[in-house]
């Protein structure tokens, strides 16, 4: 799949300024080892309860109970279509950090599944999501704002889409089911049950954190 890395100096402090800064704080880490370090940090957060992780298979009753907690970062807003002649390419997905701390998300991947279509979007190593910021992933032809990262596939606009944010190894940070929505609106996260009721349709706000976005306790 063709994706473009985020621009330097974009929202969410992503990517980190340069490799010099990374080496100063992390020693002589290679890019591969840096990804491993970030995934290791996320795993430690999960074991301490700071992040909500679950198995990549169908959620059990205990996993559903965990999913109802608010993760540190989560899928916040989804749109699978828009209005006008370019409506079919107005797809975007936002990952939100509602906390007041920086959270590393580089090395994670976002998967969007619509029927038999599976779109996998790896987030580049080094991406850190700043406090009260969103990371916007959008179609390459999206016109609603300047996204942090793009994908080239079109998501079906009239079907439910399952979204999973996690590691390539299958550790899950967040998982949601987003239903269809009116073309002029998008779906906004309001709950964490793992069902389509987690979202409500409301005016589109790409690249901006919702004022009433759920926050981790």
Tab-separated table of C-alpha atoms in Angstrom:
chain	number	residue	atom	x	y	z
A	1	UNK	CA	0.000	0.000	0.000
A	2	UNK	CA	1.295	3.456	-0.812
A	3	UNK	CA	1.433	5.843	2.125
A	4	UNK	CA	3.286	9.077	2.658
A	5	UNK	CA	5.149	9.891	5.838
A	6	UNK	CA	3.956	12.883	7.872
A	7	UNK	CA	5.510	16.291	7.291
A	8	UNK	CA	8.001	17.656	9.782
A	9	UNK	CA	6.693	20.361	12.060
A	10	UNK	CA	3.074	19.110	11.798
A	11	UNK	CA	0.659	18.814	14.682
A	12	UNK	CA	1.301	16.244	17.364
A	13	UNK	CA	5.073	16.897	17.256
A	14	UNK	CA	5.418	14.236	14.546
A	15	UNK	CA	7.870	13.146	13.442
A	16	UNK	CA	10.476	13.981	16.093
A	17	UNK	CA	12.705	16.899	15.012
A	18	UNK	CA	15.684	14.870	13.775
A	19	UNK	CA	17.790	11.805	14.450
A	20	UNK	CA	20.304	13.886	16.425
A	21	UNK	CA	17.660	14.547	19.079
A	22	UNK	CA	16.711	10.883	19.127
A	23	UNK	CA	20.326	9.771	19.543
A	24	UNK	CA	20.828	12.221	22.411
A	25	UNK	CA	17.952	10.673	24.363
A	26	UNK	CA	18.169	7.056	23.195
A	27	UNK	CA	21.843	6.466	22.473
A	28	UNK	CA	22.957	4.892	19.222
A	29	UNK	CA	19.624	3.286	18.362
A	30	UNK	CA	18.967	2.299	14.765
A	31	UNK	CA	15.537	3.035	13.274
A	32	UNK	CA	14.645	-0.656	13.665
A	33	UNK	CA	15.648	-0.674	17.322
A	34	UNK	CA	13.786	2.578	17.913
A	35	UNK	CA	10.570	0.989	16.646
A	36	UNK	CA	11.172	-1.943	18.987
A	37	UNK	CA	11.760	0.501	21.862
A	38	UNK	CA	8.480	2.335	21.180
A	39	UNK	CA	6.510	-0.924	20.979
A	40	UNK	CA	8.208	-2.038	24.208
A	41	UNK	CA	7.127	1.210	25.922
A	42	UNK	CA	3.539	0.693	24.767
A	43	UNK	CA	3.629	-2.875	26.079
A	44	UNK	CA	4.856	-1.662	29.471
A	45	UNK	CA	2.081	0.943	29.550
A	46	UNK	CA	-0.417	-1.798	28.783
A	47	UNK	CA	0.846	-4.045	31.582
A	48	UNK	CA	0.511	-1.162	34.036
A	49	UNK	CA	-3.004	-0.332	32.877
A	50	UNK	CA	-2.053	2.918	31.118
A	51	UNK	CA	-2.985	1.548	27.716
A	52	UNK	CA	-5.865	-0.757	26.853
A	53	UNK	CA	-4.670	-3.763	24.866
A	54	UNK	CA	-6.527	-6.886	23.799
A	55	UNK	CA	-6.035	-9.906	21.579
A	56	UNK	CA	-6.434	-9.478	17.838
A	57	UNK	CA	-9.132	-12.150	17.708
A	58	UNK	CA	-12.812	-11.655	18.532
A	59	UNK	CA	-13.216	-9.915	21.881
A	60	UNK	CA	-14.127	-12.034	24.890
A	61	UNK	CA	-16.429	-10.798	27.653
A	62	UNK	CA	-13.436	-9.690	29.739
A	63	UNK	CA	-11.887	-7.899	26.750
A	64	UNK	CA	-15.153	-6.058	26.089
A	65	UNK	CA	-15.111	-4.888	29.696
A	66	UNK	CA	-11.582	-3.550	29.207
A	67	UNK	CA	-12.585	-1.884	25.927
A	68	UNK	CA	-15.119	0.242	27.819
A	69	UNK	CA	-12.217	2.044	29.486
A	70	UNK	CA	-10.839	5.094	27.709
A	71	UNK	CA	-7.384	4.327	26.229
A	72	UNK	CA	-4.585	6.883	26.302
A	73	UNK	CA	-4.919	7.236	22.507
A	74	UNK	CA	-7.911	6.091	20.488
A	75	UNK	CA	-9.729	6.347	17.155
A	76	UNK	CA	-11.690	9.545	17.587
A	77	UNK	CA	-13.366	10.482	14.293
A	78	UNK	CA	-14.156	8.591	11.089
A	79	UNK	CA	-15.523	9.632	7.700
A	80	UNK	CA	-15.851	7.263	4.736
A	81	UNK	CA	-17.336	9.722	2.252
A	82	UNK	CA	-18.143	13.384	1.689
A	83	UNK	CA	-20.224	15.643	-0.526
A	84	UNK	CA	-19.710	17.017	-4.041
A	85	UNK	CA	-17.875	15.574	-7.046
A	86	UNK	CA	-14.918	14.525	-4.879
A	87	UNK	CA	-17.095	12.988	-2.175
A	88	UNK	CA	-15.786	9.465	-2.740
A	89	UNK	CA	-12.256	10.454	-1.682
A	90	UNK	CA	-13.141	12.459	1.439
A	91	UNK	CA	-12.180	9.568	3.739
A	92	UNK	CA	-10.295	10.308	6.937
A	93	UNK	CA	-9.598	8.685	10.290
A	94	UNK	CA	-8.328	10.505	13.369
A	95	UNK	CA	-6.338	9.164	16.299
A	96	UNK	CA	-6.722	11.355	19.374
A	97	UNK	CA	-4.559	11.984	22.414
A	98	UNK	CA	-6.924	13.706	24.865
A	99	UNK	CA	-4.348	13.682	27.661
A	100	UNK	CA	-1.811	16.337	28.629
A	101	UNK	CA	1.207	14.102	27.964
A	102	UNK	CA	3.126	13.228	24.808
A	103	UNK	CA	2.384	9.683	23.594
A	104	UNK	CA	4.566	7.779	21.089
A	105	UNK	CA	2.477	6.145	18.346
A	106	UNK	CA	5.209	5.475	15.785
A	107	UNK	CA	5.471	1.788	14.895
A	108	UNK	CA	1.749	1.185	15.409
A	109	UNK	CA	-0.539	0.442	12.473
A	110	UNK	CA	-4.141	1.244	11.649
A	111	UNK	CA	-6.231	-1.383	9.860
A	112	UNK	CA	-9.527	-0.546	8.159
A	113	UNK	CA	-11.726	-3.491	7.150
A	114	UNK	CA	-14.815	-3.131	4.964
A	115	UNK	CA	-16.188	-6.491	3.836
A	116	UNK	CA	-13.282	-8.268	2.105
A	117	UNK	CA	-11.279	-5.036	1.787
A	118	UNK	CA	-8.432	-4.628	4.270
A	119	UNK	CA	-6.362	-1.441	4.276
A	120	UNK	CA	-3.267	-1.467	6.501
A	121	UNK	CA	-1.655	1.880	7.306
A	122	UNK	CA	1.651	1.710	9.226
A	123	UNK	CA	2.499	4.810	11.249
A	124	UNK	CA	6.174	5.748	10.725
A	125	UNK	CA	8.689	5.225	13.523
A	126	UNK	CA	9.349	8.316	15.622
A	127	UNK	CA	5.853	9.799	15.496
A	128	UNK	CA	4.824	11.277	18.837
A	129	UNK	CA	1.319	12.605	19.395
A	130	UNK	CA	1.354	15.794	21.425
A	131	UNK	CA	-1.005	16.669	24.292
A	132	UNK	CA	-4.612	17.344	23.231
A	133	UNK	CA	-3.736	16.665	19.591
A	134	UNK	CA	-5.010	14.413	16.804
A	135	UNK	CA	-3.170	12.473	14.117
A	136	UNK	CA	-5.212	12.625	10.910
A	137	UNK	CA	-4.881	9.883	8.284
A	138	UNK	CA	-6.775	10.651	5.076
A	139	UNK	CA	-7.213	9.728	1.442
A	140	UNK	CA	-4.460	11.177	-0.736
A	141	UNK	CA	-7.071	13.332	-2.522
A	142	UNK	CA	-8.702	14.576	0.719
A	143	UNK	CA	-9.461	18.308	0.708
A	144	UNK	CA	-10.802	18.938	4.221
A	145	UNK	CA	-7.421	19.803	5.800
A	146	UNK	CA	-3.749	18.919	5.440
A	147	UNK	CA	-3.518	15.413	6.980
A	148	UNK	CA	-0.546	14.001	8.845
A	149	UNK	CA	-0.472	10.855	6.690
A	150	UNK	CA	-2.306	9.619	3.585
A	151	UNK	CA	-3.502	6.374	1.999
A	152	UNK	CA	-4.547	5.699	-1.594
A	153	UNK	CA	-7.496	3.299	-1.238
A	154	UNK	CA	-11.158	4.349	-1.205
A	155	UNK	CA	-13.237	3.046	1.689
A	156	UNK	CA	-16.806	2.013	0.891
A	157	UNK	CA	-19.012	4.899	2.004
A	158	UNK	CA	-22.249	3.023	2.641
A	159	UNK	CA	-21.007	0.118	4.768
A	160	UNK	CA	-19.735	-0.351	8.309
A	161	UNK	CA	-15.958	-0.267	8.712
A	162	UNK	CA	-14.011	-2.070	11.426
A	163	UNK	CA	-10.926	-0.173	12.591
A	164	UNK	CA	-8.100	-1.618	14.676
A	165	UNK	CA	-5.173	0.381	16.055
A	166	UNK	CA	-2.335	-1.778	17.330
A	167	UNK	CA	1.044	-3.331	16.686
A	168	UNK	CA	2.046	-5.450	13.706
A	169	UNK	CA	2.293	-8.364	16.143
A	170	UNK	CA	-1.392	-8.158	17.013
A	171	UNK	CA	-1.411	-6.232	20.316
A	172	UNK	CA	-4.477	-4.014	20.244
A	173	UNK	CA	-4.578	-0.418	21.466
A	174	UNK	CA	-8.114	0.347	20.234
A	175	UNK	CA	-10.757	-1.329	18.084
A	176	UNK	CA	-14.037	0.130	16.844
A	177	UNK	CA	-16.889	-0.475	14.427
A	178	UNK	CA	-18.048	2.646	12.559
A	179	UNK	CA	-21.343	2.477	10.677
A	180	UNK	CA	-22.414	4.464	7.645
A	181	UNK	CA	-23.120	8.187	7.984
A	182	UNK	CA	-24.663	11.077	6.006
A	183	UNK	CA	-22.198	12.418	3.457
A	184	UNK	CA	-22.086	15.908	4.989
A	185	UNK	CA	-21.239	14.535	8.467
A	186	UNK	CA	-18.628	12.324	10.127
A	187	UNK	CA	-18.730	9.867	13.038
A	188	UNK	CA	-17.464	11.100	16.427
A	189	UNK	CA	-16.421	8.832	19.314
A	190	UNK	CA	-18.573	9.059	22.439
A	191	UNK	CA	-18.194	5.621	24.083
A	192	UNK	CA	-15.985	2.521	24.275
A	193	UNK	CA	-18.195	-0.564	24.013
A	194	UNK	CA	-16.654	-1.987	20.831
A	195	UNK	CA	-19.896	-1.552	18.862
A	196	UNK	CA	-21.218	0.979	16.333
A	197	UNK	CA	-23.026	2.778	19.179
A	198	UNK	CA	-19.615	4.179	20.171
A	199	UNK	CA	-20.077	6.865	17.484
A	200	UNK	CA	-22.601	9.592	16.729
A	201	UNK	CA	-22.934	11.521	13.470
A	202	UNK	CA	-22.026	15.201	13.767
A	203	UNK	CA	-20.428	17.990	11.679
A	204	UNK	CA	-17.004	17.124	10.302
A	205	UNK	CA	-13.984	18.461	12.222
A	206	UNK	CA	-10.879	17.036	10.473
A	207	UNK	CA	-7.480	17.769	12.038
A	208	UNK	CA	-9.082	19.168	15.214
A	209	UNK	CA	-9.678	17.436	18.555
A	210	UNK	CA	-13.348	17.515	19.566
A	211	UNK	CA	-13.945	19.850	22.491
A	212	UNK	CA	-15.923	17.101	24.280
A	213	UNK	CA	-13.615	14.198	23.339
A	214	UNK	CA	-13.612	11.468	26.016
A	215	UNK	CA	-10.528	11.560	28.224
A	216	UNK	CA	-8.701	8.797	30.091
A	217	UNK	CA	-9.389	8.868	33.802
